Short mmCIF file of C-alpha atoms in Angstrom, two decimals:
data_model
loop_
_atom_site.label_atom_id
_atom_site.label_comp_id
_atom_site.label_asym_id
_atom_site.label_seq_id
_atom_site.Cartn_x
_atom_site.Cartn_y
_atom_site.Cartn_z
CA UNK A 1 0.07 0.02 -0.07
CA UNK A 2 3.04 2.42 0.89
CA UNK A 3 4.29 2.11 -2.85
CA UNK A 4 0.59 3.14 -4.12
CA UNK A 5 0.92 6.21 -1.57
CA UNK A 6 4.30 6.95 -2.97
CA UNK A 7 3.22 6.75 -6.47
CA UNK A 8 0.15 8.92 -6.30
CA UNK A 9 2.44 11.63 -4.24
CA UNK A 10 5.04 11.29 -6.94
CA UNK A 11 2.48 11.81 -9.83
CA UNK A 12 0.68 14.71 -8.12
CA UNK A 13 3.74 16.58 -7.02
CA UNK A 14 3.86 18.86 -10.29
CA UNK A 15 0.36 19.93 -9.63
CA UNK A 16 -0.64 22.96 -7.91
CA UNK A 17 -1.71 22.28 -4.22
CA UNK A 18 -5.38 23.64 -4.35
CA UNK A 19 -8.08 22.54 -2.22
CA UNK A 20 -9.66 20.77 -5.24
CA UNK A 21 -6.55 19.07 -6.23
CA UNK A 22 -5.82 17.70 -2.89
CA UNK A 23 -9.43 16.50 -2.41
CA UNK A 24 -9.24 14.49 -5.65
CA UNK A 25 -5.94 12.99 -4.36
CA UNK A 26 -7.72 11.80 -1.21
CA UNK A 27 -10.45 10.06 -3.29
CA UNK A 28 -8.21 8.30 -5.63
CA UNK A 29 -6.16 7.17 -2.87
CA UNK A 30 -9.57 5.71 -1.13
CA UNK A 31 -10.52 4.19 -4.36
CA UNK A 32 -6.92 2.48 -5.03
CA UNK A 33 -7.01 1.27 -1.74
CA UNK A 34 -10.30 -0.66 -2.15
CA UNK A 35 -9.03 -1.89 -5.24
CA UNK A 36 -5.73 -3.15 -3.67
CA UNK A 37 -7.47 -4.78 -0.58
CA UNK A 38 -10.00 -6.70 -3.02
CA UNK A 39 -7.00 -7.99 -5.03
CA UNK A 40 -5.23 -9.06 -1.89
CA UNK A 41 -8.59 -10.88 -1.09
CA UNK A 42 -8.72 -12.72 -4.12
CA UNK A 43 -5.21 -14.29 -3.75
CA UNK A 44 -2.85 -11.82 -5.26
CA UNK A 45 0.32 -11.07 -3.87
CA UNK A 46 1.50 -7.80 -2.67
CA UNK A 47 3.46 -7.02 -5.78
CA UNK A 48 0.91 -8.33 -7.87
CA UNK A 49 -1.88 -6.18 -6.22
CA UNK A 50 0.08 -3.05 -6.14
CA UNK A 51 1.30 -3.33 -9.78
CA UNK A 52 -2.47 -3.93 -10.86
CA UNK A 53 -3.69 -0.94 -9.18
CA UNK A 54 -0.80 1.41 -10.34
CA UNK A 55 -1.13 0.10 -14.32
CA UNK A 56 -4.89 0.65 -14.22
CA UNK A 57 -4.25 4.28 -12.71
CA UNK A 58 -4.20 5.93 -16.05
CA UNK A 59 -2.63 9.18 -17.39
CA UNK A 60 -2.28 12.26 -15.24
CA UNK A 61 -2.51 14.34 -18.17
CA UNK A 62 -6.29 13.66 -18.26
CA UNK A 63 -6.62 15.11 -14.81
CA UNK A 64 -4.41 17.88 -15.58
CA UNK A 65 -6.68 18.73 -18.78
CA UNK A 66 -10.10 18.38 -16.99
CA UNK A 67 -9.01 20.31 -13.86
CA UNK A 68 -6.97 22.88 -15.73
CA UNK A 69 -9.80 24.20 -17.29
CA UNK A 70 -10.98 25.24 -14.05
CA UNK A 71 -7.85 27.38 -13.65
CA UNK A 72 -8.18 29.02 -16.88
CA UNK A 73 -8.66 32.86 -17.01
CA UNK A 74 -7.24 35.91 -18.61
CA UNK A 75 -4.60 36.09 -15.64
CA UNK A 76 -1.53 33.83 -15.19
CA UNK A 77 -2.54 32.82 -11.55
CA UNK A 78 -5.15 30.31 -10.58
CA UNK A 79 -8.26 31.62 -9.10
CA UNK A 80 -8.95 31.30 -5.68
CA UNK A 81 -11.76 29.01 -4.75
CA UNK A 82 -14.45 29.89 -2.37
CA UNK A 83 -15.64 27.43 0.19
CA UNK A 84 -19.02 27.43 1.60
CA UNK A 85 -17.81 29.25 4.96
CA UNK A 86 -16.30 31.92 3.18
CA UNK A 87 -19.08 32.34 1.02
CA UNK A 88 -21.53 32.88 4.05
CA UNK A 89 -19.11 34.87 5.90
CA UNK A 90 -19.06 37.00 2.72
CA UNK A 91 -22.75 37.47 2.84
CA UNK A 92 -22.72 38.25 6.50
CA UNK A 93 -20.13 41.06 6.16
CA UNK A 94 -21.83 42.38 3.05
CA UNK A 95 -25.26 42.55 5.08
CA UNK A 96 -23.11 44.56 7.89
CA UNK A 97 -21.79 46.86 5.21
CA UNK A 98 -24.96 47.41 3.49
CA UNK A 99 -26.41 48.46 6.86
CA UNK A 100 -23.67 50.93 7.39
CA UNK A 101 -23.93 52.44 4.06
CA UNK A 102 -27.74 52.57 4.35
CA UNK A 103 -27.48 54.17 7.73
CA UNK A 104 -24.95 56.89 6.51
CA UNK A 105 -27.37 57.80 3.53
CA UNK A 106 -30.10 58.13 5.71
CA UNK A 107 -28.43 60.20 8.13
CA UNK A 108 -27.53 62.75 5.46
CA UNK A 109 -31.42 63.01 4.77
CA UNK A 110 -32.18 63.38 8.05
CA UNK A 111 -29.72 65.92 8.84
CA UNK A 112 -31.18 68.02 5.97
CA UNK A 113 -34.63 67.60 7.53
CA UNK A 114 -33.21 68.60 11.12
CA UNK A 115 -31.67 71.75 9.50
CA UNK A 116 -35.06 72.72 8.06
CA UNK A 117 -36.86 71.90 11.30
CA UNK A 118 -34.58 73.70 13.54
CA UNK A 119 -34.62 76.83 11.24
CA UNK A 120 -38.54 76.71 11.04
CA UNK A 121 -38.74 76.29 14.88
CA UNK A 122 -36.38 79.21 15.57
CA UNK A 123 -37.87 81.77 13.10
CA UNK A 124 -41.48 80.83 14.94
CA UNK A 125 -39.64 81.64 18.13
CA UNK A 126 -40.30 78.30 19.28
CA UNK A 127 -36.96 77.00 20.23
CA UNK A 128 -35.78 78.76 23.52
CA UNK A 129 -35.76 82.21 21.86
CA UNK A 130 -32.81 80.97 19.75
CA UNK A 131 -32.18 83.53 16.73
CA UNK A 132 -32.20 82.26 13.42
CA UNK A 133 -28.63 82.73 12.92
CA UNK A 134 -27.69 80.51 15.97
CA UNK A 135 -30.28 77.77 14.68
CA UNK A 136 -28.53 77.86 11.25
CA UNK A 137 -25.25 77.46 13.07
CA UNK A 138 -26.50 74.60 15.15
CA UNK A 139 -28.01 72.87 12.04
CA UNK A 140 -24.98 73.28 9.96
CA UNK A 141 -22.88 72.03 12.79
CA UNK A 142 -25.18 68.89 13.14
CA UNK A 143 -24.66 68.32 9.40
CA UNK A 144 -21.02 68.68 9.63
CA UNK A 145 -20.72 66.29 12.44
CA UNK A 146 -22.97 63.88 10.58
CA UNK A 147 -20.64 64.38 7.43
CA UNK A 148 -17.60 63.32 9.42
CA UNK A 149 -19.33 60.46 11.07
CA UNK A 150 -20.29 59.16 7.69
CA UNK A 151 -16.80 59.48 6.24
CA UNK A 152 -15.23 57.78 9.17
CA UNK A 153 -17.59 54.91 9.13
CA UNK A 154 -17.71 54.46 5.24
CA UNK A 155 -13.91 54.44 5.22
CA UNK A 156 -13.56 51.82 7.90
CA UNK A 157 -16.31 49.81 6.22
CA UNK A 158 -14.54 50.02 3.10
CA UNK A 159 -11.21 48.88 4.62
CA UNK A 160 -13.25 45.82 6.23
CA UNK A 161 -14.65 44.97 2.83
CA UNK A 162 -11.41 45.27 1.18
CA UNK A 163 -10.58 41.42 1.72
CA UNK A 164 -13.56 40.70 -0.51
CA UNK A 165 -12.16 42.46 -3.39
CA UNK A 166 -11.86 39.24 -5.49
CA UNK A 167 -15.30 38.45 -4.97
CA UNK A 168 -16.33 41.88 -6.00
CA UNK A 169 -14.32 41.60 -9.27
CA UNK A 170 -15.65 38.09 -9.94
CA UNK A 171 -11.95 36.82 -9.87
CA UNK A 172 -12.86 33.53 -8.10
CA UNK A 173 -14.34 30.03 -8.62
CA UNK A 174 -17.02 28.62 -6.27
CA UNK A 175 -17.36 25.10 -5.20
CA UNK A 176 -20.44 23.44 -6.55
CA UNK A 177 -21.61 22.31 -3.03
CA UNK A 178 -21.01 25.76 -1.80
CA UNK A 179 -22.81 27.28 -4.93
CA UNK A 180 -25.83 25.18 -4.24
CA UNK A 181 -26.09 26.20 -0.63
CA UNK A 182 -26.03 30.03 -1.69
CA UNK A 183 -28.79 29.51 -4.09
CA UNK A 184 -30.91 27.90 -1.28
CA UNK A 185 -30.10 30.81 0.81
CA UNK A 186 -30.61 33.34 -1.83
CA UNK A 187 -34.16 31.60 -2.68
CA UNK A 188 -35.36 32.00 0.91
CA UNK A 189 -34.03 35.72 1.17
CA UNK A 190 -35.76 36.68 -2.18
CA UNK A 191 -39.37 36.78 -0.57
CA UNK A 192 -37.81 39.11 2.24
CA UNK A 193 -36.40 41.27 -0.40
CA UNK A 194 -39.66 41.76 -2.40
CA UNK A 195 -41.80 42.37 0.80
CA UNK A 196 -39.13 44.92 1.92
CA UNK A 197 -39.01 46.36 -1.62
CA UNK A 198 -42.94 47.07 -1.67
CA UNK A 199 -42.66 48.36 1.74
CA UNK A 200 -40.12 50.84 0.84
CA UNK A 201 -42.03 52.00 -2.71
CA UNK A 202 -45.15 52.53 -0.44
CA UNK A 203 -43.36 54.78 1.94
CA UNK A 204 -42.02 56.74 -0.90
CA UNK A 205 -45.47 56.91 -2.25
CA UNK A 206 -46.88 58.01 1.37
CA UNK A 207 -44.24 60.41 1.95
CA UNK A 208 -45.04 62.81 -1.07
CA UNK A 209 -48.57 62.69 0.53
CA UNK A 210 -47.05 64.24 3.60
CA UNK A 211 -45.34 66.98 1.28
CA UNK A 212 -48.65 67.68 -0.48
CA UNK A 213 -50.80 67.65 2.57
CA UNK A 214 -48.61 70.00 4.75
CA UNK A 215 -49.00 73.45 3.20
CA UNK A 216 -53.02 72.97 3.49
CA UNK A 217 -52.75 73.44 7.14
CA UNK A 218 -50.48 76.55 7.17
CA UNK A 219 -47.76 77.75 5.06
CA UNK A 220 -45.26 77.41 8.11
CA UNK A 221 -46.38 73.61 8.41
CA UNK A 222 -44.88 73.14 4.97
CA UNK A 223 -41.35 72.65 6.65
CA UNK A 224 -42.66 70.14 8.95
CA UNK A 225 -44.34 68.33 5.90
CA UNK A 226 -41.01 68.57 4.34
CA UNK A 227 -39.16 67.11 7.32
CA UNK A 228 -41.67 64.06 7.37
CA UNK A 229 -41.25 63.67 3.75
CA UNK A 230 -37.44 63.38 4.20
CA UNK A 231 -37.71 61.29 7.20
CA UNK A 232 -39.79 58.75 5.37
CA UNK A 233 -37.76 59.06 2.38
CA UNK A 234 -34.40 58.24 4.65
CA UNK A 235 -36.26 55.15 5.96
CA UNK A 236 -37.00 53.89 2.30
CA UNK A 237 -33.39 54.81 1.25
CA UNK A 238 -32.05 52.74 4.09
CA UNK A 239 -34.36 49.77 3.17
CA UNK A 240 -33.40 49.92 -0.54
CA UNK A 241 -29.54 50.13 0.41
CA UNK A 242 -29.84 47.33 3.00
CA UNK A 243 -31.73 44.78 1.17
CA UNK A 244 -30.08 45.81 -2.19
CA UNK A 245 -26.80 45.36 -1.07
CA UNK A 246 -27.62 41.91 0.33
CA UNK A 247 -29.18 40.92 -2.96
CA UNK A 248 -25.98 42.11 -4.43
CA UNK A 249 -23.87 39.87 -2.37
CA UNK A 250 -25.81 36.78 -3.52
CA UNK A 251 -25.70 37.99 -7.32
CA UNK A 252 -21.62 38.83 -6.82
CA UNK A 253 -21.21 35.10 -5.38
CA UNK A 254 -23.45 33.41 -8.00
CA UNK A 255 -21.93 35.52 -10.71
CA UNK A 256 -25.23 36.77 -12.04
CA UNK A 257 -24.50 40.24 -13.78
CA UNK A 258 -27.13 42.54 -12.72
CA UNK A 259 -29.04 44.63 -15.45
CA UNK A 260 -28.04 48.29 -15.65
CA UNK A 261 -31.30 49.23 -14.18
CA UNK A 262 -31.03 46.96 -11.37
CA UNK A 263 -27.42 47.96 -11.02
CA UNK A 264 -28.20 51.47 -10.59
CA UNK A 265 -30.90 51.02 -7.92
CA UNK A 266 -29.13 48.31 -5.75
CA UNK A 267 -25.71 49.65 -5.92
CA UNK A 268 -24.99 51.02 -2.44
CA UNK A 269 -22.60 53.72 -3.67
CA UNK A 270 -24.99 54.79 -6.16
CA UNK A 271 -27.64 54.96 -3.69
CA UNK A 272 -25.40 56.93 -1.20
CA UNK A 273 -24.49 59.53 -4.00
CA UNK A 274 -28.30 59.89 -4.85
CA UNK A 275 -29.00 60.60 -1.20
CA UNK A 276 -26.37 62.94 -0.82
CA UNK A 277 -27.40 65.05 -3.95
CA UNK A 278 -31.13 65.18 -2.89
CA UNK A 279 -29.94 66.20 0.64
CA UNK A 280 -28.16 69.13 -0.83
CA UNK A 281 -31.06 70.13 -3.00
CA UNK A 282 -33.25 70.24 0.03
CA UNK A 283 -30.66 71.94 1.93
CA UNK A 284 -30.31 74.60 -0.79
CA UNK A 285 -34.19 74.96 -1.00
CA UNK A 286 -34.55 75.38 2.72
CA UNK A 287 -31.62 78.11 2.30
CA UNK A 288 -33.32 80.07 -0.24
CA UNK A 289 -36.54 79.94 1.50
CA UNK A 290 -35.71 80.74 5.06
CA UNK A 291 -32.85 83.05 4.82
CA UNK A 292 -34.10 84.86 1.60
CA UNK A 293 -37.82 84.27 1.98
CA UNK A 294 -37.89 83.29 -1.74
CA UNK A 295 -39.66 79.95 -1.47
CA UNK A 296 -41.33 80.30 -5.07
CA UNK A 297 -37.69 80.86 -6.37
CA UNK A 298 -35.80 78.10 -4.44
CA UNK A 299 -38.44 75.48 -5.36
CA UNK A 300 -36.99 75.62 -8.63
CA UNK A 301 -34.00 73.57 -6.99
CA UNK A 302 -35.91 70.29 -7.38
CA UNK A 303 -36.66 70.24 -10.86
CA UNK A 304 -33.20 71.36 -11.84
CA UNK A 305 -31.77 68.88 -9.49
CA UNK A 306 -34.03 66.26 -11.13
CA UNK A 307 -32.76 66.88 -14.47
CA UNK A 308 -28.82 67.18 -13.47
CA UNK A 309 -29.62 63.63 -11.71
CA UNK A 310 -31.10 62.04 -14.80
CA UNK A 311 -28.05 63.25 -16.52
CA UNK A 312 -25.81 61.82 -13.82
CA UNK A 313 -27.72 58.44 -14.09
CA UNK A 314 -27.21 58.30 -17.87
CA UNK A 315 -23.59 59.08 -17.60
CA UNK A 316 -23.00 56.49 -14.88
CA UNK A 317 -25.22 54.04 -17.07
CA UNK A 318 -23.08 54.83 -20.16
CA UNK A 319 -19.67 54.16 -18.00
CA UNK A 320 -20.50 51.12 -16.62
CA UNK A 321 -21.81 49.68 -19.83
CA UNK A 322 -18.17 50.52 -21.13
CA UNK A 323 -16.41 49.08 -18.28
CA UNK A 324 -18.28 46.07 -18.94
CA UNK A 325 -17.33 45.77 -22.33
CA UNK A 326 -13.59 45.87 -21.23
CA UNK B 1 -9.76 -4.46 -24.84
CA UNK B 2 -11.35 -1.28 -25.96
CA UNK B 3 -9.09 1.71 -26.04
CA UNK B 4 -9.76 4.74 -24.32
CA UNK B 5 -9.77 7.01 -27.14
CA UNK B 6 -12.53 5.24 -28.83
CA UNK B 7 -14.86 5.13 -25.83
CA UNK B 8 -14.07 8.73 -24.86
CA UNK B 9 -17.40 10.13 -25.89
CA UNK B 10 -19.43 7.67 -23.88
CA UNK B 11 -17.67 7.42 -20.59
CA UNK B 12 -20.33 9.94 -19.14
CA UNK B 13 -23.14 7.86 -20.57
CA UNK B 14 -21.81 4.61 -18.95
CA UNK B 15 -21.20 6.12 -15.66
CA UNK B 16 -24.95 7.76 -15.81
CA UNK B 17 -26.33 4.39 -16.58
CA UNK B 18 -24.92 3.07 -13.31
CA UNK B 19 -26.13 5.74 -11.26
CA UNK B 20 -29.59 5.85 -12.58
CA UNK B 21 -29.94 2.19 -11.23
CA UNK B 22 -28.72 3.56 -7.72
CA UNK B 23 -26.38 6.09 -6.28
CA UNK B 24 -22.88 4.86 -6.01
CA UNK B 25 -19.23 5.76 -5.39
CA UNK B 26 -15.83 5.73 -7.24
CA UNK B 27 -14.67 1.99 -6.83
CA UNK B 28 -18.12 0.40 -7.13
CA UNK B 29 -18.66 2.20 -10.35
CA UNK B 30 -15.42 1.05 -11.93
CA UNK B 31 -15.85 -2.52 -10.84
CA UNK B 32 -19.43 -2.48 -12.32
CA UNK B 33 -18.06 -1.35 -15.75
CA UNK B 34 -15.72 -4.05 -15.68
CA UNK B 35 -17.89 -6.56 -14.73
CA UNK B 36 -20.49 -5.47 -17.32
CA UNK B 37 -18.35 -5.25 -20.09
CA UNK B 38 -16.91 -8.70 -19.32
CA UNK B 39 -13.33 -7.17 -18.73
CA UNK B 40 -13.54 -5.71 -22.20
CA UNK B 41 -13.35 -2.24 -21.03
CA UNK B 42 -11.66 -1.46 -17.76
CA UNK B 43 -12.01 2.15 -16.81
CA UNK B 44 -8.86 4.16 -15.85
CA UNK B 45 -8.72 6.02 -12.51
CA UNK B 46 -7.90 9.39 -14.12
CA UNK B 47 -10.64 8.90 -16.66
CA UNK B 48 -13.33 8.10 -14.01
CA UNK B 49 -12.67 10.96 -11.79
CA UNK B 50 -11.99 13.60 -14.76
CA UNK B 51 -15.70 12.17 -15.76
CA UNK B 52 -16.99 12.66 -12.17
CA UNK B 53 -15.46 16.38 -12.31
CA UNK B 54 -17.16 17.08 -15.64
CA UNK B 55 -20.77 15.55 -14.75
CA UNK B 56 -20.62 17.53 -11.73
CA UNK B 57 -19.63 20.77 -13.16
CA UNK B 58 -22.50 20.23 -15.68
CA UNK B 59 -24.84 19.42 -12.90
CA UNK B 60 -25.64 16.03 -14.36
CA UNK B 61 -24.72 14.63 -10.86
CA UNK B 62 -24.51 15.75 -7.51
CA UNK B 63 -22.06 14.30 -4.85
CA UNK B 64 -22.70 13.76 -1.12
CA UNK B 65 -20.62 11.97 1.86
CA UNK B 66 -21.40 8.91 3.63
CA UNK B 67 -19.36 7.75 6.82
CA UNK B 68 -18.23 4.06 6.24
CA UNK B 69 -17.63 1.34 8.73
CA UNK B 70 -13.81 2.17 8.92
CA UNK B 71 -14.46 5.82 9.67
CA UNK B 72 -13.57 6.62 6.26
CA UNK B 73 -15.71 9.28 4.28
CA UNK B 74 -16.63 8.22 0.96
CA UNK B 75 -17.99 10.44 -1.77
CA UNK B 76 -21.16 9.25 -3.46
CA UNK B 77 -22.62 10.13 -6.56
CA UNK B 78 -26.35 10.72 -7.30
CA UNK B 79 -27.80 11.50 -10.89
CA UNK B 80 -29.95 14.52 -11.37
CA UNK B 81 -32.87 15.29 -13.29
CA UNK B 82 -30.63 17.13 -15.90
CA UNK B 83 -28.31 14.09 -15.86
CA UNK B 84 -31.05 11.67 -16.93
CA UNK B 85 -32.04 13.96 -19.78
CA UNK B 86 -28.64 14.19 -21.03
CA UNK B 87 -28.23 10.26 -20.67
CA UNK B 88 -31.28 9.80 -22.73
CA UNK B 89 -30.12 12.32 -25.30
CA UNK B 90 -26.67 10.44 -25.35
CA UNK B 91 -28.52 7.08 -26.04
CA UNK B 92 -30.26 8.65 -28.99
CA UNK B 93 -27.15 9.86 -30.34
CA UNK B 94 -25.39 6.55 -30.01
CA UNK B 95 -28.13 4.70 -32.00
CA UNK B 96 -27.73 7.40 -34.71
CA UNK B 97 -23.91 7.10 -34.76
CA UNK B 98 -23.90 3.12 -34.73
CA UNK B 99 -26.49 3.32 -37.57
CA UNK B 100 -24.14 5.68 -39.64
CA UNK B 101 -20.91 3.93 -38.78
CA UNK B 102 -22.33 0.43 -39.62
CA UNK B 103 -22.78 1.70 -43.22
CA UNK B 104 -19.17 1.97 -43.54
CA UNK B 105 -18.32 -1.04 -41.74
CA UNK B 106 -17.64 -4.29 -43.79
CA UNK B 107 -17.96 -7.34 -41.49
CA UNK B 108 -14.28 -7.64 -40.40
CA UNK B 109 -13.04 -8.95 -43.83
CA UNK B 110 -11.11 -6.86 -46.37
#
């Protein structure tokens, strides 16, 4: 039997020591050992049994050919194989990452709402007799703090997710067993995802109601309507990013290229940028209205931003299409 | 003894035939092939396991582990629905191949 083990070690020595190859070697050994034992039982001598097992082994080139197809890529190096454990820790970490990105994005929007509320309250002398100037200062400081917090969180998060770069870029192979469990997990997640998506969309629709209804009470309540609108939007944005990010992680593992439309909506970075742009728009709107009392003019911020936003979306789509072609 | 070159296109078919009957593992399959072919085809280890890998990749079979009495873990294989379909297609292909080649084959005399 030792002779067989030595033979196998010898034959396999020029091959790469990947998990796949090592597993294959184990299996071949189990197979050959069984054959050897049966041959001995039928009365063959040690030498005869070993000789027969080795002679019926075959050509290692067949193995090289079959398995080197798995290693074929544009790069010279063999691709890392993702195990089941690695796949699920990637999913868990992506979930956490999406949560952070979603949280930061919502925070920006809430910050804008907060600023608006503070300014409105101060102008109505409802807030400890703070002057509008002080209120503006407080609001801006809050936004600044939010900004710093977000930058720190996002940078740390990015660092943490760095180790999954190969998965992000698709430069990996996943074992069939791992793939199966991931697919099962994704199927289970799908229904949750659809539910949350519907809830988020419903929230967006409901939030516009707040915006429309608010001015009907009082011109001043417009701001509170706007704040409610933004708060609800912030929640919806969080849902989009959190669940979209998770869906993304499954797609990445299973190498399903998302359609461009999907990619835009579900890409956490894109959603974050969207949130920032719209918060800025709201911010400018508030400044124009409260500081310069020119609500009717500052309202135009929104259609202008919408047009610019569509332009950004188209550019982004064009760029990612080009990147894909490369 | 059949040369492995000739049999190359039908190794998958042979293995799937055996798995349709019941799940099995490496050595048992190679033994069966030897028995059923009356020792006329003895499949090589490398050929067998290359075939397993191919069949797994194409999702014609799936693998699972069973613990044996000696504490060894054996890899068993089971045919999938996709595999059954592929097996059927290969059988049809063989009938066609057989019929065509026969037209060019004289009964052994020259």
